[in-house]
Amino acid sequence: MSSVRKKSPSSSSSSPSKTQSLRDIVQQHLLQDVFEASNAAVQEQQRATGGGSSWMVLVVDPESLRVISSSIGMYNLMEQHVSIVEDLMKKRAPFRDQAVLYFVEPNEQSIGRIIEDWTPTKGRKGPLYGNTVFLYFLGRLPDHLFDMIKSCKELVTRVKVLKEVNLDFLTKEAGAFHFDMGKSIDGEPSSMYSDLYLSNSSDTPTPLQDRIISKLVTVCATLNEYPHIRYPAKNSLCKNLAFLFQQKMNEFVGSNAEWWYNGDGIHPNTERSTLLLLDRRDDCLSPFIHEFTYEAMVNDLLDIDDDRITYESVNAGTAKEGEEATSKMDALLNDNDEVWVELRGKHIADVIQTLSAKIRDIVNSSSGSALTNSAKGSGKALSINQMAKALKALPEYREIMSKLSQHMQIAHQCMDAFNKLGLLDLSDLEQTLATGKTDDDRTPKLKECLVQLVEEFRKRSDSLMNLRLLAVLIVSQRGMSSQSDLQKLLHEANLTPTQLAVLQNLEKMGCPLVQENSGNGKGFKLRDKRVTAFGRGVSESESEYSSSRYVCLLKSLMEDATSGNLSIEEYPSVMPLPDAEAMLGPSSIKKAASVRKASGSGQWNKSKASATGKKKKTHGGRQIVFMVGGMCYSELRAAREVMLSTGTEIVVGSTRCIAPGDFIEDLSSLGA
């Protein structure tokens, strides 16, 4: 049995290239090293014996199914002779003429269910599957679970491969991953935040911390990275996790002699990466801010689950004149959708403009135009109904028109929610509080902002928006100047008891509701800089829209990391770092800051100028950034922007990706 236990992807035929994205590497690893290798073994055995089926049954648990679903499709599995995908946790029909491929998380429940498949019972004659068994595990298989497998002789005699594939994570996009940890289940809040932030600090890692770091090791193993590890000096949680990661990564390297890593001195043109561990506590502001890029709005304002969204599709020719008939449609918003990839980081106004231009180009270039001559030449944005008619009348463009129309309708639903919630004025106040500047670059008095805040409270019936706005004020200003000021605002905000508990739980995240050393509030002005929770300076926004002046703190950190300016005192390393020249290349140059946004009558007015930059050739090792406690969508976008502007490959990850509602749910889980 020990002869089939393989611990690393080192002997695989799929060595990752530095030009491949994380998602590409995971997809290649799954297809070649798991499914193609298993299929080849089954076909070889069939040729050798002259009998038996050439198909396999794939048996998965919930964790491994998510990994597969986020990387490859059912068509890829069928190509590798997978006849059916079965749930390990459910009762299954026997396929005694087929090989079985188990792809599971290495935990006691999954191992126990596998052993049950091969343990004779009164109600079952013989095993469920044929005599060929492949066992693949997402991460490291602990010794006691390996011993459990060895104790089942019926299983052991049939195992052809037992391998740890190091894929215990989900790919969110080309350069982003998450662990899907911390979600509520059946309405029950997760205990992750309590485990992270309420447990007594100790050098002994908790089971949750151990699980997080074990998963992170599989990310680095898949990327062939043995990174230098850095963390915020003042954050004890990150420090403990950094040293735990170093320990587990050392153990992995020591037990996988054939595994190689970038920058090992053997593989040419590779440099060692850096892993920066961060904590959501150090920036509680970014998750509350309303962000008006497409991806952020979809996740904040619309109902979406695991990248799947249901939207109202307008049907042409099925309603009376002047009316629109709609039907519900599902869409997957992920990297398989090229239009989504192109538009997700753009401001919603640019998204609608771009989609209208693309659709109009198709309509105007077609001899079968579905629009009237007046609409065709008007230059105005197309209505949803006009697009539906064009889609129906242009069968040769049906696929691309359908995709463009889908995104136009989703974008319009975002705008409908934006208008219904009255986010235009609210967002301007949020931006002023977060940046310390109005859109005309004026530093207002705090009293002026508080008056606007109360006005927003009084005209809103939605206390959730009041909660977010009050949280932006408190976090950005490091608390109110007095308890009486806080009570006055709480009275005006009219929060529910649950929402009040969420606000109070900010203190458990290190954000005081009232300043400890409050000065004289009279004539006090908002400071010139944004809140410096990470101890960083301001990273100027490159957006052309004044409603997007705020830049998440993570962006300035990544800019400093790629340029070699990240303070070693503020962000020390577990092990000594090499000199700066060895870690950096000529691409590590900071982009010039953009011109401050011009003021105008609306918050979406464009400025006269903004910074532009060309992508440079990649130099230096990968920068891996991991955020404990959830990463918001503005941070995902910032990583893409820094990677584009510097040419340095950046891979970001977190325990999960969070929208504002998710962060509020996490805070609520900390208790009253």
XYZ file of C-alpha atoms in Angstrom, residues 111-639:
529
model
C -12.552 8.411 4.706
C -15.213 6.652 6.771
C -17.711 6.721 3.901
C -15.106 5.357 1.470
C -14.359 2.464 3.820
C -18.106 1.758 4.130
C -18.250 1.269 0.350
C -15.861 -1.673 0.710
C -17.098 -3.159 3.978
C -19.541 -6.082 3.475
C -23.023 -5.633 4.988
C -26.123 -7.787 5.240
C -28.022 -5.583 2.846
C -25.390 -5.426 0.112
C -23.933 -8.209 -1.974
C -20.350 -7.358 -2.755
C -18.677 -3.956 -3.189
C -20.240 -1.036 -5.067
C -17.568 -0.759 -7.752
C -15.068 -2.752 -9.779
C -11.581 -3.868 -8.813
C -9.795 -0.646 -9.770
C -9.781 2.190 -7.214
C -8.117 5.597 -7.458
C -7.864 7.697 -4.280
C -7.090 11.398 -4.659
C -7.080 13.829 -1.730
C -7.294 17.625 -1.842
C -4.557 18.071 0.752
C -2.282 16.195 3.097
C -3.664 12.871 4.345
C -2.901 12.613 8.084
C -1.233 9.411 9.232
C -4.192 8.266 11.341
C -6.501 8.500 8.319
C -3.954 6.628 6.210
C -3.999 3.914 8.868
C -7.815 3.779 8.614
C -7.529 3.092 4.888
C -4.884 0.410 5.414
C -7.192 -1.364 7.890
C -9.756 -2.044 5.135
C -8.319 -5.018 3.220
C -11.140 -5.090 0.637
C -10.197 -1.543 -0.331
C -6.404 -1.861 -0.092
C -6.210 -4.761 -2.536
C -7.972 -2.675 -5.218
C -6.174 0.669 -4.814
C -4.049 1.528 -7.838
C -3.201 5.119 -6.883
C -3.338 7.043 -3.610
C -2.234 10.613 -4.076
C -2.363 14.030 -2.392
C -3.019 16.525 -5.185
C -2.693 19.765 -3.163
C -5.803 21.513 -4.470
C -7.603 22.310 -1.221
C -8.881 25.686 -2.417
C -11.232 27.259 -4.953
C -10.185 29.488 -7.838
C -12.233 32.684 -7.919
C -10.655 34.037 -11.088
C -7.393 33.754 -13.020
C -5.264 35.180 -10.184
C -7.487 34.793 -7.121
C -8.467 31.956 -4.789
C -10.490 31.443 -1.636
C -11.325 28.703 0.866
C -15.106 29.268 1.055
C -14.822 29.384 4.846
C -17.145 31.340 7.113
C -20.441 31.114 5.242
C -23.623 30.615 7.253
C -25.224 27.190 6.797
C -29.013 26.826 6.836
C -29.325 30.200 8.517
C -26.872 29.326 11.278
C -24.019 31.853 11.532
C -20.480 30.629 11.106
C -18.182 30.502 14.115
C -15.133 31.541 12.081
C -15.020 35.148 13.292
C -15.493 34.058 16.898
C -12.687 31.524 16.534
C -10.397 34.103 14.923
C -11.106 37.195 16.993
C -12.624 36.183 20.341
C -10.448 33.238 21.347
C -7.635 33.915 23.775
C -4.417 34.722 21.965
C -1.941 31.897 22.240
C 1.088 30.636 20.395
C -0.679 27.278 20.038
C -2.646 27.297 16.762
C -6.359 26.590 16.906
C -7.896 23.902 14.660
C -9.277 26.686 12.440
C -5.876 28.350 12.076
C -4.304 24.983 11.305
C -6.922 24.321 8.612
C -6.452 27.751 7.025
C -2.689 27.362 6.824
C -2.883 23.755 5.589
C -5.053 24.962 2.720
C -2.647 27.830 2.024
C 0.236 25.359 1.783
C -1.626 23.525 -0.998
C -1.928 26.816 -2.912
C 1.833 27.380 -2.774
C 2.532 23.730 -3.586
C 0.355 24.011 -6.689
C 2.113 27.215 -7.757
C 5.538 25.693 -7.044
C 6.273 28.513 -4.621
C 8.288 28.374 -1.394
C 7.741 32.014 -0.455
C 9.335 34.482 1.875
C 6.631 35.253 4.449
C 5.791 38.743 5.698
C 3.132 39.976 8.111
C 2.059 43.169 9.945
C 4.345 43.597 12.939
C 1.501 44.802 15.192
C -0.880 41.947 14.341
C -0.403 38.916 16.598
C -2.820 36.744 14.604
C -0.907 37.276 11.375
C 2.385 36.693 13.158
C 1.187 33.348 14.543
C -0.164 32.319 11.150
C 3.082 33.357 9.437
C 5.223 31.152 11.684
C 2.726 28.291 11.416
C 2.862 28.557 7.633
C 6.680 28.497 7.678
C 6.566 25.342 9.793
C 4.031 23.551 7.583
C 5.718 24.641 4.366
C 9.065 23.373 5.665
C 7.402 20.042 6.498
C 5.930 19.828 3.015
C 9.259 20.563 1.333
C 11.067 18.091 3.580
C 8.654 15.259 2.789
C 8.534 15.872 -0.984
C 12.085 15.547 -2.216
C 11.153 15.760 -5.916
C 9.040 18.893 -5.563
C 10.688 22.049 -6.905
C 9.995 25.736 -6.415
C 10.595 28.945 -8.308
C 13.880 30.545 -7.285
C 15.461 27.284 -6.106
C 18.587 28.011 -8.129
C 17.984 25.032 -10.413
C 15.151 26.214 -12.622
C 16.271 29.125 -14.814
C 14.450 32.451 -15.104
C 12.553 31.972 -11.871
C 12.644 33.982 -8.676
C 11.355 33.215 -5.221
C 7.942 34.607 -4.338
C 6.753 36.594 -1.327
C 3.648 35.806 0.723
C 2.072 38.732 2.586
C -0.372 37.676 5.324
C -3.006 40.282 6.230
C -6.016 40.507 8.528
C -9.491 41.905 7.844
C -9.364 43.650 11.249
C -6.749 46.038 9.921
C -9.176 47.453 7.351
C -12.833 47.339 8.344
C -13.610 50.324 6.113
C -13.350 48.903 2.586
C -16.079 46.233 2.983
C -18.656 48.895 3.997
C -18.028 51.328 1.118
C -20.414 51.320 -1.847
C -18.358 50.441 -4.898
C -19.753 51.169 -8.368
C -17.712 48.831 -10.518
C -19.745 46.102 -12.201
C -18.570 43.085 -10.174
C -18.902 44.893 -6.850
C -22.409 46.182 -7.632
C -23.646 42.765 -8.743
C -22.432 41.173 -5.508
C -23.647 44.040 -3.316
C -27.040 44.914 -4.822
C -28.283 41.764 -6.579
C -28.957 38.205 -5.449
C -26.010 36.037 -6.488
C -24.841 32.696 -5.145
C -21.581 30.978 -6.136
C -21.287 33.221 -9.214
C -24.801 32.207 -10.339
C -27.323 34.996 -10.806
C -30.987 34.993 -11.828
C -32.002 38.036 -13.829
C -35.103 39.343 -15.596
C -34.732 38.872 -19.356
C -36.846 40.978 -21.703
C -38.603 39.001 -24.429
C -39.284 40.683 -27.749
C -42.627 40.291 -29.535
C -44.428 38.656 -26.603
C -46.095 41.686 -25.056
C -48.490 44.419 -26.066
C -47.159 47.560 -27.707
C -45.384 49.708 -25.170
C -44.984 46.845 -22.697
C -42.144 44.464 -21.965
C -42.621 40.783 -21.222
C -39.899 39.279 -19.041
C -38.782 35.839 -17.970
C -36.273 34.683 -15.378
C -32.910 33.514 -16.694
C -29.801 32.140 -14.973
C -26.238 33.178 -15.747
C -22.806 32.190 -14.461
C -20.520 35.170 -13.950
C -17.013 33.738 -13.975
C -13.845 33.557 -16.079
C -15.571 31.415 -18.710
C -17.585 34.508 -19.670
C -15.281 36.759 -21.709
C -17.661 39.715 -21.556
C -17.761 39.480 -17.761
C -13.961 39.330 -17.560
C -13.685 42.416 -19.755
C -16.260 44.490 -17.886
C -16.237 43.391 -14.223
C -13.658 45.969 -13.110
C -15.223 48.894 -14.985
C -17.455 51.589 -13.518
C -21.126 50.759 -14.135
C -21.542 53.835 -16.372
C -18.696 52.624 -18.593
C -20.169 49.112 -18.630
C -23.513 50.290 -20.029
C -21.794 52.579 -22.526
C -19.473 49.785 -23.713
C -22.302 47.265 -24.054
C -24.457 49.746 -25.991
C -21.575 50.471 -28.372
C -20.898 46.771 -28.980
C -24.557 45.997 -29.647
C -24.984 49.043 -31.893
C -21.902 48.039 -33.905
C -23.427 44.623 -34.569
C -26.820 46.071 -35.478
C -25.405 48.760 -37.741
C -23.116 46.312 -39.536
C -25.937 43.891 -40.260
C -28.167 43.988 -43.297
C -30.918 42.544 -41.149
C -31.095 45.391 -38.660
C -33.917 44.942 -36.184
C -34.055 48.594 -35.215
C -35.989 51.315 -36.922
C -34.004 53.861 -38.908
C -34.731 56.528 -36.330
C -33.428 54.435 -33.460
C -30.532 53.172 -35.538
C -29.117 56.580 -36.270
C -30.072 58.412 -33.133
C -26.853 57.650 -31.271
C -28.831 57.124 -28.070
C -28.323 54.168 -25.782
C -30.427 51.198 -26.829
C -33.388 50.266 -24.692
C -33.701 46.730 -23.344
C -36.693 46.086 -25.613
C -34.792 47.311 -28.698
C -31.968 44.919 -27.889
C -34.407 42.043 -27.469
C -35.861 42.769 -30.929
C -32.383 42.960 -32.429
C -31.477 39.636 -30.834
C -34.543 37.999 -32.365
C -33.887 39.433 -35.842
C -30.157 38.683 -36.068
C -29.776 34.887 -35.861
C -26.217 34.989 -37.242
C -25.162 37.084 -34.215
C -27.376 35.278 -31.738
C -24.638 33.946 -29.441
C -22.718 37.191 -28.958
C -25.877 39.301 -28.945
C -27.390 37.040 -26.309
C -24.316 37.454 -24.104
C -24.209 41.244 -24.562
C -27.943 41.531 -23.937
C -27.594 39.398 -20.799
C -24.987 41.736 -19.336
C -26.912 44.833 -20.371
C -29.957 43.576 -18.478
C -27.898 42.703 -15.395
C -26.209 46.123 -15.529
C -29.594 47.835 -15.760
C -30.789 45.849 -12.741
C -27.774 47.199 -10.859
C -28.780 50.727 -11.859
C -32.397 50.096 -10.868
C -31.201 49.084 -7.392
C -28.848 52.076 -7.301
C -31.694 54.493 -8.025
C -34.187 52.763 -5.736
C -31.764 52.953 -2.795
C -30.834 56.572 -3.564
C -27.117 55.851 -3.564
C -26.002 58.932 -5.498
C -25.937 61.398 -2.584
C -25.089 58.715 -0.036
C -22.033 57.608 -1.989
C -20.709 61.165 -2.173
C -20.871 61.441 1.611
C -19.201 58.039 1.987
C -16.365 59.093 -0.308
C -15.850 62.336 1.609
C -15.710 60.525 4.946
C -13.388 57.822 3.609
C -10.952 60.145 1.817
C -11.204 63.271 3.983
C -11.872 65.312 0.828
C -14.910 66.451 -1.124
C -14.993 65.845 -4.874
C -13.632 69.386 -5.400
C -10.634 68.600 -3.175
C -11.914 70.602 -0.214
C -11.373 69.446 3.372
C -14.731 69.945 5.087
C -15.444 70.376 8.760
C -16.642 67.266 10.528
C -19.782 69.101 11.640
C -20.708 69.696 8.008
C -20.499 65.968 7.290
C -22.530 65.085 10.365
C -25.338 67.376 9.211
C -25.392 65.583 5.853
C -25.289 62.254 7.680
C -28.385 63.063 9.750
C -30.191 64.267 6.611
C -29.490 60.919 4.965
C -30.768 59.067 8.033
C -34.010 61.037 8.121
C -34.918 60.477 4.487
C -34.254 56.730 4.573
C -36.487 53.919 5.743
C -33.754 51.330 5.124
C -31.827 51.068 8.374
C -29.245 48.781 6.740
C -27.992 51.697 4.630
C -27.864 53.793 7.805
C -25.769 51.092 9.467
C -23.258 51.081 6.630
C -23.012 54.870 6.521
C -22.561 55.122 10.290
C -19.922 52.374 10.156
C -18.043 54.293 7.449
C -18.045 57.380 9.690
C -16.887 55.539 12.806
C -14.180 53.432 11.156
C -12.775 56.224 8.962
C -12.646 58.732 11.832
C -11.447 56.192 14.413
C -14.544 56.687 16.511
C -16.756 59.593 17.543
C -15.371 62.423 19.645
C -17.785 61.742 22.523
C -20.352 59.234 23.752
C -23.102 61.841 23.515
C -22.358 62.425 19.807
C -22.552 58.690 19.198
C -25.887 58.392 21.012
C -27.383 61.243 18.986
C -26.413 59.539 15.738
C -27.687 56.161 16.932
C -31.029 57.778 17.746
C -31.242 59.249 14.231
C -30.081 56.045 12.516
C -32.916 53.999 14.051
C -31.019 50.719 13.851
C -32.546 47.380 14.738
C -31.141 45.571 17.811
C -29.240 43.197 15.503
C -27.753 46.081 13.513
C -26.787 47.878 16.720
C -24.967 44.722 17.844
C -23.116 44.654 14.506
C -21.969 48.236 15.038
C -20.871 47.515 18.615
C -18.950 44.452 17.431
C -16.651 46.747 15.485
C -14.914 47.289 18.811
C -14.105 43.570 18.895
C -12.388 44.139 15.535
C -10.237 46.919 16.989
C -12.405 49.848 15.792
C -13.475 52.031 18.775
C -16.930 53.623 18.621
C -15.669 56.565 20.696
C -12.151 57.970 20.554
C -10.112 57.345 23.679
C -8.365 60.714 23.571
C -10.915 62.984 21.949
C -9.785 66.534 21.425
C -11.729 69.717 21.011
C -14.305 68.983 18.324
C -15.079 72.647 17.638
C -13.934 73.609 14.159
C -12.334 70.188 13.742
C -11.688 69.234 10.124
C -11.451 65.815 8.583
C -7.834 64.920 8.189
C -6.217 65.157 4.766
C -5.543 61.443 4.504
C -7.801 58.436 4.530
C -7.883 56.194 7.546
C -4.432 54.614 7.820
C -5.422 51.289 9.336
C -2.507 49.555 7.621
C -0.150 52.383 8.519
C 0.047 53.313 4.859
C -0.122 56.581 2.961
C -2.690 57.478 0.350
C -2.827 55.617 -2.955
C -4.484 57.978 -5.396
C -7.531 56.653 -7.231
C -7.191 56.334 -10.989
C -10.937 56.247 -11.564
C -12.409 58.949 -13.757
C -15.470 59.140 -11.510
C -15.748 61.228 -8.372
C -17.955 58.538 -6.815
C -14.894 56.277 -6.826
C -12.307 58.471 -5.115
C -11.626 56.039 -2.287
C -8.914 53.446 -2.859
C -8.770 50.343 -0.684
C -5.743 50.212 1.587
C -4.605 46.930 0.119
C -3.747 48.656 -3.158
C -1.084 50.888 -1.633
C 0.347 47.838 0.139
C 0.633 45.911 -3.115
C 2.166 48.914 -4.865
C 4.786 49.201 -2.143
C 5.440 45.448 -2.182
C 6.011 45.338 -5.939
C 8.282 48.404 -5.843
C 10.356 47.240 -2.872
C 9.106 50.040 -0.611
C 7.210 47.904 1.907
C 8.732 48.721 5.291
C 10.588 45.795 6.851
C 9.901 47.311 10.276
C 6.144 47.449 9.728
C 6.025 44.180 7.758
C 8.830 41.928 8.981
C 9.699 38.558 7.501
C 9.729 35.203 9.269
C 13.122 34.473 7.726
C 15.701 37.053 6.568
C 14.886 38.587 3.188
C 17.437 38.791 0.369
C 18.540 42.241 -0.689
C 16.047 44.356 -2.603
C 17.805 44.089 -5.965
C 17.548 40.328 -5.881
C 13.779 40.483 -5.346
C 12.881 43.260 -7.749
C 13.164 43.982 -11.426
C 12.857 47.129 -13.542
C 9.062 46.706 -13.687
C 8.769 47.483 -10.000
C 8.175 51.177 -10.453
C 5.236 52.937 -8.937
C 2.679 54.381 -11.278
C 2.236 58.143 -11.177
C -0.781 59.293 -9.201
C -3.755 60.464 -11.189
C -5.140 63.959 -11.162
C -7.685 64.554 -8.409
C -11.236 64.154 -9.672
C -12.925 67.248 -10.999
C -16.061 68.457 -9.312
C -19.332 68.728 -11.149
C -23.056 68.559 -10.849
C -23.116 64.770 -10.449
C -20.982 62.244 -8.621
C -20.364 60.357 -11.868
C -18.850 63.303 -13.702
C -15.530 62.426 -15.298
C -12.344 64.248 -14.525
C -10.354 65.911 -17.272
C -7.394 63.596 -16.857
C -6.404 60.364 -15.252
C -3.220 58.371 -15.159
C -2.504 55.860 -17.863
C 0.163 53.244 -18.024
C 1.393 50.428 -20.211
C 1.904 46.921 -18.996
C 5.559 46.091 -18.559
C 7.306 42.804 -18.899
C 7.073 40.754 -15.731
C 10.138 40.778 -13.490
C 10.650 39.480 -9.976
C 8.909 36.677 -8.151
C 5.198 36.318 -7.613
C 3.546 38.436 -4.954
C 1.004 36.317 -3.043
C -1.359 38.197 -0.731
C -3.665 36.356 1.685
C -6.359 38.123 3.725
C -7.706 36.343 6.804
C -11.367 37.135 7.455
C -12.537 37.834 3.897
C -11.457 39.877 0.871
C -13.870 42.378 -0.688
C -14.357 42.987 -4.397
C -12.600 46.359 -4.473
C -9.491 44.516 -3.276
C -9.790 41.881 -6.003
C -10.020 44.683 -8.557
C -7.054 46.498 -7.007
C -4.892 43.391 -7.376
